[in-house]
Tab-separated table of N, CA, C and O in Angstrom:
chain	number	residue	atom	x	y	z
A	1	MET	N	0.858	-1.182	0.000
A	1	MET	CA	0.000	0.000	0.000
A	1	MET	C	0.895	1.234	0.000
A	1	MET	O	1.887	1.301	0.719
A	2	ASN	N	0.535	2.198	-0.799
A	2	ASN	CA	1.281	3.451	-0.878
A	2	ASN	C	1.174	4.195	0.448
A	2	ASN	O	0.130	4.189	1.088
A	3	ARG	N	2.251	4.834	0.852
A	3	ARG	CA	2.266	5.613	2.092
A	3	ARG	C	2.375	7.095	1.751
A	3	ARG	O	3.107	7.476	0.847
A	4	VAL	N	1.656	7.913	2.516
A	4	VAL	CA	1.639	9.356	2.314
A	4	VAL	C	1.835	10.023	3.666
A	4	VAL	O	1.091	9.757	4.608
A	5	GLU	N	2.840	10.901	3.753
A	5	GLU	CA	3.072	11.612	5.007
A	5	GLU	C	2.179	12.844	5.055
A	5	GLU	O	2.182	13.661	4.129
A	6	ILE	N	1.411	12.958	6.141
A	6	ILE	CA	0.477	14.075	6.297
A	6	ILE	C	0.901	14.948	7.471
A	6	ILE	O	1.696	14.550	8.307
A	7	ASP	N	0.332	16.137	7.505
A	7	ASP	CA	0.445	17.022	8.657
A	7	ASP	C	-0.946	17.065	9.280
A	7	ASP	O	-1.873	17.609	8.673
A	8	PRO	N	-1.127	16.478	10.461
A	8	PRO	CA	-2.465	16.427	11.068
A	8	PRO	C	-3.072	17.799	11.346
A	8	PRO	O	-4.267	17.898	11.584
A	9	ASN	N	-2.269	18.843	11.297
A	9	ASN	CA	-2.781	20.195	11.540
A	9	ASN	C	-3.399	20.813	10.294
A	9	ASN	O	-4.026	21.864	10.380
A	10	ILE	N	-3.211	20.187	9.140
A	10	ILE	CA	-3.777	20.720	7.893
A	10	ILE	C	-5.039	19.938	7.568
A	10	ILE	O	-4.988	18.787	7.167
A	11	ARG	N	-6.170	20.596	7.788
A	11	ARG	CA	-7.470	19.977	7.490
A	11	ARG	C	-8.290	20.963	6.678
A	11	ARG	O	-8.406	22.131	7.028
A	12	VAL	N	-8.849	20.457	5.594
A	12	VAL	CA	-9.684	21.280	4.731
A	12	VAL	C	-10.949	20.514	4.402
A	12	VAL	O	-10.967	19.283	4.445
A	13	ARG	N	-12.005	21.230	4.101
A	13	ARG	CA	-13.265	20.617	3.675
A	13	ARG	C	-13.708	19.504	4.617
A	13	ARG	O	-13.967	18.384	4.211
A	14	GLY	N	-13.713	19.751	5.893
A	14	GLY	CA	-14.178	18.750	6.856
A	14	GLY	C	-13.100	17.750	7.206
A	14	GLY	O	-12.176	18.057	7.926
A	15	ASN	N	-13.199	16.548	6.668
A	15	ASN	CA	-12.237	15.510	7.033
A	15	ASN	C	-11.161	15.296	5.967
A	15	ASN	O	-10.600	14.221	5.849
A	16	HIS	N	-10.855	16.323	5.196
A	16	HIS	CA	-9.867	16.213	4.134
A	16	HIS	C	-8.575	16.924	4.510
A	16	HIS	O	-8.540	17.767	5.408
A	17	THR	N	-7.521	16.569	3.809
A	17	THR	CA	-6.235	17.235	3.943
A	17	THR	C	-5.554	17.205	2.581
A	17	THR	O	-6.074	16.612	1.634
A	18	TYR	N	-4.428	17.863	2.480
A	18	TYR	CA	-3.679	17.813	1.227
A	18	TYR	C	-2.189	17.742	1.532
A	18	TYR	O	-1.740	18.119	2.613
A	19	VAL	N	-1.455	17.200	0.573
A	19	VAL	CA	-0.008	17.086	0.684
A	19	VAL	C	0.606	17.367	-0.682
A	19	VAL	O	-0.063	17.256	-1.710
A	20	GLY	N	1.882	17.707	-0.679
A	20	GLY	CA	2.608	17.858	-1.927
A	20	GLY	C	2.995	16.503	-2.491
A	20	GLY	O	3.048	15.504	-1.764
A	21	PHE	N	3.255	16.453	-3.782
A	21	PHE	CA	3.664	15.199	-4.416
A	21	PHE	C	4.835	14.553	-3.694
A	21	PHE	O	4.934	13.339	-3.616
A	22	GLU	N	5.738	15.375	-3.154
A	22	GLU	CA	6.953	14.852	-2.519
A	22	GLU	C	6.660	14.078	-1.233
A	22	GLU	O	7.514	13.339	-0.737
A	23	GLU	N	5.451	14.205	-0.691
A	23	GLU	CA	5.075	13.483	0.528
A	23	GLU	C	4.528	12.086	0.229
A	23	GLU	O	4.259	11.317	1.152
A	24	CYS	N	4.361	11.754	-1.040
A	24	CYS	CA	3.853	10.443	-1.449
A	24	CYS	C	5.035	9.552	-1.829
A	24	CYS	O	5.912	9.969	-2.577
A	25	GLU	N	5.033	8.323	-1.313
A	25	GLU	CA	6.127	7.402	-1.629
A	25	GLU	C	6.108	6.983	-3.091
A	25	GLU	O	7.147	6.727	-3.672
A	26	ASN	N	4.922	6.879	-3.686
A	26	ASN	CA	4.762	6.479	-5.083
A	26	ASN	C	3.697	7.342	-5.733
A	26	ASN	O	3.000	8.097	-5.061
A	27	ILE	N	3.534	7.201	-7.012
A	27	ILE	CA	2.496	7.923	-7.753
A	27	ILE	C	1.128	7.466	-7.255
A	27	ILE	O	0.900	6.275	-7.032
A	28	VAL	N	0.217	8.419	-7.064
A	28	VAL	CA	-1.143	8.110	-6.633
A	28	VAL	C	-2.135	8.617	-7.662
A	28	VAL	O	-1.847	9.549	-8.413
A	29	VAL	N	-3.303	7.986	-7.688
A	29	VAL	CA	-4.395	8.412	-8.557
A	29	VAL	C	-5.672	8.462	-7.734
A	29	VAL	O	-5.767	7.838	-6.671
A	30	CYS	N	-6.655	9.193	-8.227
A	30	CYS	CA	-7.934	9.306	-7.521
A	30	CYS	C	-8.509	7.927	-7.246
A	30	CYS	O	-8.488	7.043	-8.099
A	31	GLY	N	-9.002	7.762	-6.026
A	31	GLY	CA	-9.597	6.506	-5.610
A	31	GLY	C	-8.644	5.581	-4.889
A	31	GLY	O	-9.076	4.625	-4.251
A	32	ASP	N	-7.332	5.839	-4.980
A	32	ASP	CA	-6.358	4.988	-4.282
A	32	ASP	C	-6.566	5.034	-2.781
A	32	ASP	O	-6.781	6.103	-2.209
A	33	GLU	N	-6.515	3.869	-2.151
A	33	GLU	CA	-6.459	3.783	-0.697
A	33	GLU	C	-4.982	3.865	-0.322
A	33	GLU	O	-4.147	3.221	-0.956
A	34	VAL	N	-4.655	4.672	0.677
A	34	VAL	CA	-3.269	4.860	1.090
A	34	VAL	C	-3.164	4.762	2.604
A	34	VAL	O	-4.150	4.931	3.318
A	35	GLU	N	-1.948	4.481	3.061
A	35	GLU	CA	-1.667	4.577	4.489
A	35	GLU	C	-1.147	5.979	4.732
A	35	GLU	O	-0.217	6.414	4.070
A	36	VAL	N	-1.778	6.701	5.648
A	36	VAL	CA	-1.302	8.035	6.007
A	36	VAL	C	-0.510	7.918	7.304
A	36	VAL	O	-0.807	7.067	8.143
A	37	PHE	N	0.515	8.747	7.427
A	37	PHE	CA	1.317	8.710	8.641
A	37	PHE	C	1.919	10.070	8.906
A	37	PHE	O	2.027	10.908	8.013
A	38	GLU	N	2.288	10.268	10.162
A	38	GLU	CA	3.009	11.470	10.570
A	38	GLU	C	4.231	10.968	11.325
A	38	GLU	O	4.110	10.374	12.398
A	39	GLU	N	5.386	11.131	10.718
A	39	GLU	CA	6.629	10.539	11.206
A	39	GLU	C	6.960	10.919	12.637
A	39	GLU	O	7.265	10.067	13.471
A	40	GLU	N	6.901	12.188	12.956
A	40	GLU	CA	7.342	12.684	14.261
A	40	GLU	C	6.526	12.109	15.421
A	40	GLU	O	7.061	11.697	16.435
A	41	SER	N	5.207	12.082	15.264
A	41	SER	CA	4.348	11.628	16.359
A	41	SER	C	4.085	10.131	16.334
A	41	SER	O	3.671	9.559	17.334
A	42	GLY	N	4.272	9.492	15.181
A	42	GLY	CA	3.975	8.074	15.064
A	42	GLY	C	2.531	7.773	14.718
A	42	GLY	O	2.093	6.629	14.781
A	43	LEU	N	1.756	8.779	14.336
A	43	LEU	CA	0.365	8.563	13.935
A	43	LEU	C	0.301	7.802	12.620
A	43	LEU	O	1.079	8.083	11.701
A	44	VAL	N	-0.626	6.856	12.516
A	44	VAL	CA	-0.855	6.125	11.275
A	44	VAL	C	-2.349	5.895	11.093
A	44	VAL	O	-3.110	5.899	12.057
A	45	GLY	N	-2.752	5.706	9.857
A	45	GLY	CA	-4.147	5.426	9.563
A	45	GLY	C	-4.347	5.209	8.081
A	45	GLY	O	-3.389	5.017	7.330
A	46	ARG	N	-5.593	5.267	7.668
A	46	ARG	CA	-5.939	5.055	6.262
A	46	ARG	C	-6.517	6.332	5.671
A	46	ARG	O	-7.154	7.125	6.359
A	47	GLY	N	-6.300	6.492	4.392
A	47	GLY	CA	-6.860	7.614	3.667
A	47	GLY	C	-7.227	7.189	2.262
A	47	GLY	O	-6.894	6.085	1.823
A	48	ARG	N	-7.913	8.066	1.560
A	48	ARG	CA	-8.298	7.802	0.174
A	48	ARG	C	-8.020	9.058	-0.636
A	48	ARG	O	-8.363	10.175	-0.226
A	49	VAL	N	-7.381	8.882	-1.786
A	49	VAL	CA	-7.077	10.005	-2.676
A	49	VAL	C	-8.375	10.444	-3.338
A	49	VAL	O	-9.060	9.646	-3.979
A	50	ILE	N	-8.721	11.736	-3.166
A	50	ILE	CA	-9.964	12.231	-3.755
A	50	ILE	C	-9.725	13.212	-4.903
A	50	ILE	O	-10.624	13.469	-5.688
A	51	GLU	N	-8.492	13.728	-4.994
A	51	GLU	CA	-8.171	14.659	-6.085
A	51	GLU	C	-6.661	14.750	-6.221
A	51	GLU	O	-5.941	14.726	-5.225
A	52	VAL	N	-6.202	14.854	-7.462
A	52	VAL	CA	-4.785	15.087	-7.741
A	52	VAL	C	-4.705	16.317	-8.627
A	52	VAL	O	-5.271	16.347	-9.724
A	53	ASP	N	-4.047	17.359	-8.137
A	53	ASP	CA	-3.874	18.601	-8.887
A	53	ASP	C	-2.447	18.625	-9.422
A	53	ASP	O	-1.516	18.970	-8.701
A	54	HIS	N	-2.293	18.212	-10.686
A	54	HIS	CA	-0.957	18.118	-11.273
A	54	HIS	C	-0.290	19.481	-11.424
A	54	HIS	O	0.924	19.606	-11.247
A	55	GLN	N	-1.062	20.501	-11.723
A	55	GLN	CA	-0.496	21.837	-11.892
A	55	GLN	C	0.067	22.371	-10.574
A	55	GLN	O	1.166	22.912	-10.535
A	56	ALA	N	-0.678	22.216	-9.481
A	56	ALA	CA	-0.222	22.683	-8.165
A	56	ALA	C	0.653	21.641	-7.462
A	56	ALA	O	1.223	21.930	-6.417
A	57	ARG	N	0.729	20.429	-8.023
A	57	ARG	CA	1.499	19.320	-7.447
A	57	ARG	C	1.005	18.982	-6.036
A	57	ARG	O	1.779	18.797	-5.116
A	58	LEU	N	-0.335	18.907	-5.910
A	58	LEU	CA	-0.967	18.594	-4.631
A	58	LEU	C	-1.859	17.365	-4.758
A	58	LEU	O	-2.469	17.134	-5.794
A	59	VAL	N	-1.915	16.602	-3.674
A	59	VAL	CA	-2.801	15.446	-3.574
A	59	VAL	C	-3.755	15.717	-2.420
A	59	VAL	O	-3.329	16.029	-1.302
A	60	PHE	N	-5.055	15.616	-2.683
A	60	PHE	CA	-6.074	15.817	-1.661
A	60	PHE	C	-6.547	14.452	-1.181
A	60	PHE	O	-6.799	13.557	-1.987
A	61	LEU	N	-6.647	14.319	0.140
A	61	LEU	CA	-6.979	13.039	0.760
A	61	LEU	C	-8.177	13.170	1.678
A	61	LEU	O	-8.345	14.184	2.355
A	62	GLU	N	-8.981	12.119	1.713
A	62	GLU	CA	-10.030	11.991	2.717
A	62	GLU	C	-9.450	11.111	3.817
A	62	GLU	O	-8.937	10.021	3.536
A	63	VAL	N	-9.488	11.595	5.048
A	63	VAL	CA	-8.889	10.879	6.174
A	63	VAL	C	-9.928	10.710	7.274
A	63	VAL	O	-10.651	11.649	7.596
A	64	ASP	N	-9.984	9.512	7.840
A	64	ASP	CA	-10.837	9.285	9.007
A	64	ASP	C	-9.997	9.627	10.231
A	64	ASP	O	-9.306	8.779	10.783
A	65	TRP	N	-10.016	10.888	10.623
A	65	TRP	CA	-9.148	11.386	11.690
A	65	TRP	C	-9.347	10.628	12.994
A	65	TRP	O	-8.397	10.372	13.728
A	66	SER	N	-10.588	10.242	13.283
A	66	SER	CA	-10.859	9.555	14.551
A	66	SER	C	-10.277	8.143	14.575
A	66	SER	O	-10.130	7.552	15.642
A	67	ALA	N	-9.936	7.594	13.415
A	67	ALA	CA	-9.390	6.237	13.347
A	67	ALA	C	-7.861	6.211	13.336
A	67	ALA	O	-7.269	5.141	13.318
A	68	LEU	N	-7.215	7.383	13.357
A	68	LEU	CA	-5.752	7.398	13.403
A	68	LEU	C	-5.290	6.782	14.712
A	68	LEU	O	-5.922	6.960	15.753
A	69	SER	N	-4.199	6.052	14.663
A	69	SER	CA	-3.687	5.422	15.873
A	69	SER	C	-2.192	5.693	16.011
A	69	SER	O	-1.539	6.140	15.068
A	70	TRP	N	-1.669	5.404	17.185
A	70	TRP	CA	-0.255	5.606	17.466
A	70	TRP	C	0.485	4.325	17.147
A	70	TRP	O	0.093	3.251	17.592
A	71	LEU	N	1.542	4.418	16.402
A	71	LEU	CA	2.342	3.255	16.027
A	71	LEU	C	3.217	2.835	17.199
A	71	LEU	O	3.989	3.626	17.719
A	72	GLY	N	3.066	1.591	17.639
A	72	GLY	CA	3.901	1.061	18.714
A	72	GLY	C	3.790	1.878	19.986
A	72	GLY	O	2.725	2.263	20.416
A	73	SER	N	4.919	2.184	20.572
A	73	SER	CA	4.943	2.925	21.836
A	73	SER	C	5.156	4.418	21.618
A	73	SER	O	5.524	5.137	22.524
A	74	ALA	N	4.906	4.881	20.392
A	74	ALA	CA	5.150	6.290	20.078
A	74	ALA	C	4.082	7.216	20.621
A	74	ALA	O	4.181	8.416	20.469
A	75	GLN	N	3.036	6.659	21.253
A	75	GLN	CA	1.953	7.500	21.743
A	75	GLN	C	2.492	8.476	22.784
A	75	GLN	O	3.097	8.092	23.775
A	76	PRO	N	2.277	9.780	22.531
A	76	PRO	CA	2.787	10.771	23.466
A	76	PRO	C	1.964	10.801	24.758
A	76	PRO	O	0.816	10.403	24.777
A	77	SER	N	2.573	11.291	25.790
A	77	SER	CA	1.843	11.436	27.047
A	77	SER	C	0.970	12.691	26.975
A	77	SER	O	1.186	13.561	26.141
A	78	GLU	N	0.004	12.777	27.865
A	78	GLU	CA	-0.899	13.919	27.893
A	78	GLU	C	-0.152	15.210	28.167
A	78	GLU	O	-0.527	16.266	27.687
A	79	GLU	N	0.927	15.160	28.947
A	79	GLU	CA	1.658	16.386	29.280
A	79	GLU	C	2.242	17.046	28.034
A	79	GLU	O	2.440	18.247	27.994
A	80	ARG	N	2.527	16.263	27.023
A	80	ARG	CA	3.143	16.801	25.816
A	80	ARG	C	2.241	17.849	25.156
A	80	ARG	O	2.699	18.747	24.486
A	81	PHE	N	0.929	17.699	25.336
A	81	PHE	CA	-0.018	18.605	24.696
A	81	PHE	C	-0.553	19.657	25.641
A	81	PHE	O	-1.413	20.426	25.293
A	82	ALA	N	-0.064	19.685	26.865
A	82	ALA	CA	-0.562	20.646	27.852
A	82	ALA	C	0.018	22.025	27.601
A	82	ALA	O	0.991	22.224	26.981
């Protein structure tokens, strides 16, 4: 499955986000299911490509934000967000 690095702070159109082409491990097309991840925090989950803007070099993704999980023991403590 293709992996796409996201920034969880970038949310548009409800449950959507976007990334630059350079954040995708491989070429993606509309309808592709991808694994989304955020390297620093260890967040992982699933997403679906809903639009590819070749001119702007952006990929728009639908993400189920509530289903994102922490990979392994990377889950931060509550104090980190205080």
